Amino acid sequence: MMTQKTLFLSLLLMFCGNWANAQKKQKHNKVIQWLSFAQLEKAMQQNPRYILIEVETDWCVYCKMLDKATLSKRKVAKVINQYFYAVKLNAEHPQKIRFGGQVYPFMTQGNNQGIQGLALALKVQSYPTLVVLSPDYQVVHRHNGYIKAKKLAPILEFLGAEAYKTQSWKDFISIYKKKGEKRGE
């Protein structure tokens, strides 16, 4: 009798563990793995890869829309998690940021307002802005403003998979769309 209970409990625990792992994998593909700048610094030392910086502010309605309607989409999150380290930068948060071996201070502009020095260095002119940097910290793409998931996903794949080094955007998007048709997208 005791062995049947032990067997049952063992099977139950194994099932629960497998289910939890499946849920974790599914969540990983739907949720972007955002890093802090400190985590990014360590990750880049261990395994350099492309960087996606979402530059935003607290008051920006389109920033919130980008988070909710675009960056929350499974396809976008999957591409970002596959190819990029993702970091959020609040351009108006008063803090020093260490990035790419440099320290960027908050630049006060009066009336307790200002802008983050890294946002200035990245030449951010509006919010939201998505900046893609190569593993050697060179800006390879900048998108100002809101963008829909179906437009963002192929851009990120084009950059992250380094297709931009070997083919034109026109050729890439043609192949990308054909693959999407085969998958029923």
GROMACS .gro file of C-alpha atoms in nm:
model
  185
    1MET     CA    1   0.000   0.000   0.000
    2MET     CA    2   0.282   0.240   0.088
    3THR     CA    3   0.460   0.181  -0.242
    4GLN     CA    4   0.147   0.268  -0.441
    5LYS     CA    5   0.117   0.599  -0.254
    6THR     CA    6   0.486   0.669  -0.311
    7LEU     CA    7   0.455   0.585  -0.679
    8PHE     CA    8   0.145   0.804  -0.712
    9LEU     CA    9   0.311   1.099  -0.537
   10SER     CA   10   0.626   1.059  -0.747
   11LEU     CA   11   0.425   1.060  -1.069
   12LEU     CA   12   0.222   1.358  -0.951
   13LEU     CA   13   0.537   1.556  -0.866
   14MET     CA   14   0.694   1.465  -1.201
   15PHE     CA   15   0.381   1.577  -1.386
   16CYS     CA   16   0.365   1.906  -1.193
   17GLY     CA   17   0.734   1.971  -1.257
   18ASN     CA   18   0.696   1.910  -1.631
   19TRP     CA   19   0.386   2.128  -1.642
   20ALA     CA   20   0.566   2.409  -1.459
   21ASN     CA   21   0.860   2.388  -1.702
   22ALA     CA   22   0.622   2.402  -1.999
   23GLN     CA   23   0.453   2.708  -1.848
   24LYS     CA   24   0.791   2.870  -1.791
   25LYS     CA   25   0.894   2.812  -2.155
   26GLN     CA   26   0.561   2.947  -2.278
   27LYS     CA   27   0.595   3.253  -2.056
   28HIS     CA   28   0.954   3.305  -2.174
   29ASN     CA   29   0.828   3.330  -2.531
   30LYS     CA   30   0.554   3.578  -2.439
   31VAL     CA   31   0.730   3.799  -2.187
   32ILE     CA   32   1.038   4.001  -2.270
   33GLN     CA   33   1.328   3.929  -2.039
   34TRP     CA   34   1.405   4.291  -1.942
   35LEU     CA   35   1.741   4.359  -1.778
   36SER     CA   36   1.864   4.644  -1.563
   37PHE     CA   37   2.169   4.834  -1.688
   38ALA     CA   38   2.381   4.659  -1.421
   39GLN     CA   39   2.260   4.318  -1.544
   40LEU     CA   40   2.323   4.425  -1.903
   41GLU     CA   41   2.682   4.521  -1.823
   42LYS     CA   42   2.750   4.175  -1.676
   43ALA     CA   43   2.569   3.993  -1.956
   44MET     CA   44   2.763   4.181  -2.225
   45GLN     CA   45   3.092   4.083  -2.060
   46GLN     CA   46   2.993   3.716  -2.056
   47ASN     CA   47   2.808   3.685  -2.387
   48PRO     CA   48   2.792   3.993  -2.613
   49ARG     CA   49   2.481   4.029  -2.828
   50TYR     CA   50   2.259   4.297  -2.977
   51ILE     CA   51   2.092   4.541  -2.737
   52LEU     CA   52   1.740   4.683  -2.761
   53ILE     CA   53   1.678   4.994  -2.554
   54GLU     CA   54   1.323   5.120  -2.514
   55VAL     CA   55   1.348   5.489  -2.423
   56GLU     CA   56   1.034   5.611  -2.250
   57THR     CA   57   0.893   5.852  -1.992
   58ASP     CA   58   0.627   5.815  -1.723
   59TRP     CA   59   0.384   6.056  -1.892
   60CYS     CA   60   0.412   5.916  -2.247
   61VAL     CA   61   0.083   5.762  -2.365
   62TYR     CA   62   0.241   5.609  -2.676
   63CYS     CA   63   0.510   5.446  -2.458
   64LYS     CA   64   0.237   5.271  -2.261
   65MET     CA   65   0.066   5.168  -2.587
   66LEU     CA   66   0.395   5.029  -2.719
   67ASP     CA   67   0.436   4.818  -2.404
   68LYS     CA   68   0.077   4.697  -2.397
   69ALA     CA   69  -0.007   4.649  -2.766
   70THR     CA   70   0.331   4.572  -2.927
   71LEU     CA   71   0.598   4.451  -2.688
   72SER     CA   72   0.351   4.217  -2.516
   73LYS     CA   73   0.290   4.020  -2.836
   74ARG     CA   74   0.435   3.668  -2.833
   75LYS     CA   75   0.606   3.701  -3.172
   76VAL     CA   76   0.782   4.026  -3.077
   77ALA     CA   77   0.888   3.894  -2.734
   78LYS     CA   78   1.021   3.574  -2.890
   79VAL     CA   79   1.240   3.764  -3.139
   80ILE     CA   80   1.367   4.002  -2.871
   81ASN     CA   81   1.449   3.720  -2.628
   82GLN     CA   82   1.622   3.524  -2.904
   83TYR     CA   83   1.853   3.796  -3.037
   84PHE     CA   84   1.870   4.086  -2.790
   85TYR     CA   85   1.934   4.201  -2.439
   86ALA     CA   86   1.639   4.430  -2.368
   87VAL     CA   87   1.660   4.733  -2.139
   88LYS     CA   88   1.417   5.012  -2.055
   89LEU     CA   89   1.546   5.365  -2.014
   90ASN     CA   90   1.326   5.623  -1.848
   91ALA     CA   91   1.468   5.940  -2.001
   92GLU     CA   92   1.348   6.157  -1.714
   93HIS     CA   93   1.449   5.940  -1.419
   94PRO     CA   94   1.730   6.111  -1.223
   95GLN     CA   95   2.001   5.846  -1.200
   96LYS     CA   96   2.352   5.774  -1.318
   97ILE     CA   97   2.372   5.491  -1.571
   98ARG     CA   98   2.677   5.284  -1.649
   99PHE     CA   99   2.661   5.166  -2.010
  100GLY     CA  100   2.928   5.049  -2.250
  101GLY     CA  101   3.207   5.133  -2.010
  102GLN     CA  102   3.090   5.494  -1.959
  103VAL     CA  103   2.883   5.666  -1.692
  104TYR     CA  104   2.593   5.882  -1.806
  105PRO     CA  105   2.464   6.134  -1.547
  106PHE     CA  106   2.120   6.287  -1.527
  107MET     CA  107   2.134   6.635  -1.682
  108THR     CA  108   1.926   6.883  -1.481
  109GLN     CA  109   1.751   7.145  -1.693
  110GLY     CA  110   1.587   7.350  -1.416
  111ASN     CA  111   1.259   7.324  -1.223
  112ASN     CA  112   1.368   6.977  -1.102
  113GLN     CA  113   1.340   6.850  -1.457
  114GLY     CA  114   1.603   6.707  -1.686
  115ILE     CA  115   1.704   6.429  -1.916
  116GLN     CA  116   1.912   6.117  -1.879
  117GLY     CA  117   2.257   6.162  -2.037
  118LEU     CA  118   2.233   5.826  -2.216
  119ALA     CA  119   1.914   5.940  -2.392
  120LEU     CA  120   2.110   6.241  -2.520
  121ALA     CA  121   2.403   6.024  -2.627
  122LEU     CA  122   2.163   5.795  -2.818
  123LYS     CA  123   2.018   6.107  -2.990
  124VAL     CA  124   1.664   6.038  -2.871
  125GLN     CA  125   1.430   6.308  -2.997
  126SER     CA  126   1.087   6.171  -2.909
  127TYR     CA  127   0.916   5.908  -2.697
  128PRO     CA  128   0.898   5.620  -2.726
  129THR     CA  129   1.219   5.548  -2.913
  130LEU     CA  130   1.355   5.201  -2.977
  131VAL     CA  131   1.732   5.190  -3.025
  132VAL     CA  132   1.912   4.879  -3.147
  133LEU     CA  133   2.285   4.858  -3.081
  134SER     CA  134   2.532   4.602  -3.209
  135PRO     CA  135   2.740   4.395  -2.964
  136ASP     CA  136   3.012   4.661  -2.995
  137TYR     CA  137   2.764   4.933  -2.887
  138GLN     CA  138   2.714   5.092  -3.231
  139VAL     CA  139   2.364   5.217  -3.314
  140VAL     CA  140   2.233   5.009  -3.605
  141HIS     CA  141   1.870   5.121  -3.594
  142ARG     CA  142   1.653   5.382  -3.427
  143HIS     CA  143   1.275   5.396  -3.442
  144ASN     CA  144   1.097   5.704  -3.311
  145GLY     CA  145   0.736   5.669  -3.203
  146TYR     CA  146   0.481   5.394  -3.176
  147ILE     CA  147   0.504   5.088  -3.401
  148LYS     CA  148   0.272   4.789  -3.439
  149ALA     CA  149   0.390   4.436  -3.363
  150LYS     CA  150   0.349   4.312  -3.720
  151LYS     CA  151   0.591   4.583  -3.839
  152LEU     CA  152   0.835   4.560  -3.548
  153ALA     CA  153   0.888   4.181  -3.544
  154PRO     CA  154   1.042   4.159  -3.894
  155ILE     CA  155   1.263   4.465  -3.833
  156LEU     CA  156   1.401   4.309  -3.516
  157GLU     CA  157   1.458   3.974  -3.685
  158PHE     CA  158   1.631   4.147  -3.979
  159LEU     CA  159   1.868   4.318  -3.734
  160GLY     CA  160   1.909   4.048  -3.469
  161ALA     CA  161   1.972   3.767  -3.717
  162GLU     CA  162   2.219   4.000  -3.893
  163ALA     CA  163   2.034   3.959  -4.223
  164TYR     CA  164   2.100   4.330  -4.283
  165LYS     CA  165   2.467   4.240  -4.342
  166THR     CA  166   2.395   4.008  -4.636
  167GLN     CA  167   2.065   4.108  -4.795
  168SER     CA  168   1.848   4.406  -4.868
  169TRP     CA  169   1.538   4.484  -4.663
  170LYS     CA  170   1.326   4.425  -4.974
  171ASP     CA  171   1.465   4.071  -5.022
  172PHE     CA  172   1.441   3.993  -4.651
  173ILE     CA  173   1.081   4.108  -4.611
  174SER     CA  174   0.974   3.916  -4.921
  175ILE     CA  175   1.114   3.592  -4.775
  176TYR     CA  176   0.979   3.676  -4.428
  177LYS     CA  177   0.626   3.725  -4.563
  178LYS     CA  178   0.641   3.398  -4.759
  179LYS     CA  179   0.745   3.210  -4.444
  180GLY     CA  180   0.456   3.375  -4.259
  181GLU     CA  181   0.208   3.262  -4.525
  182LYS     CA  182   0.331   2.903  -4.490
  183ARG     CA  183   0.279   2.925  -4.111
  184GLY     CA  184  -0.068   3.074  -4.164
  185GLU     CA  185   0.012   3.418  -4.025
   0.00000   0.00000   0.00000
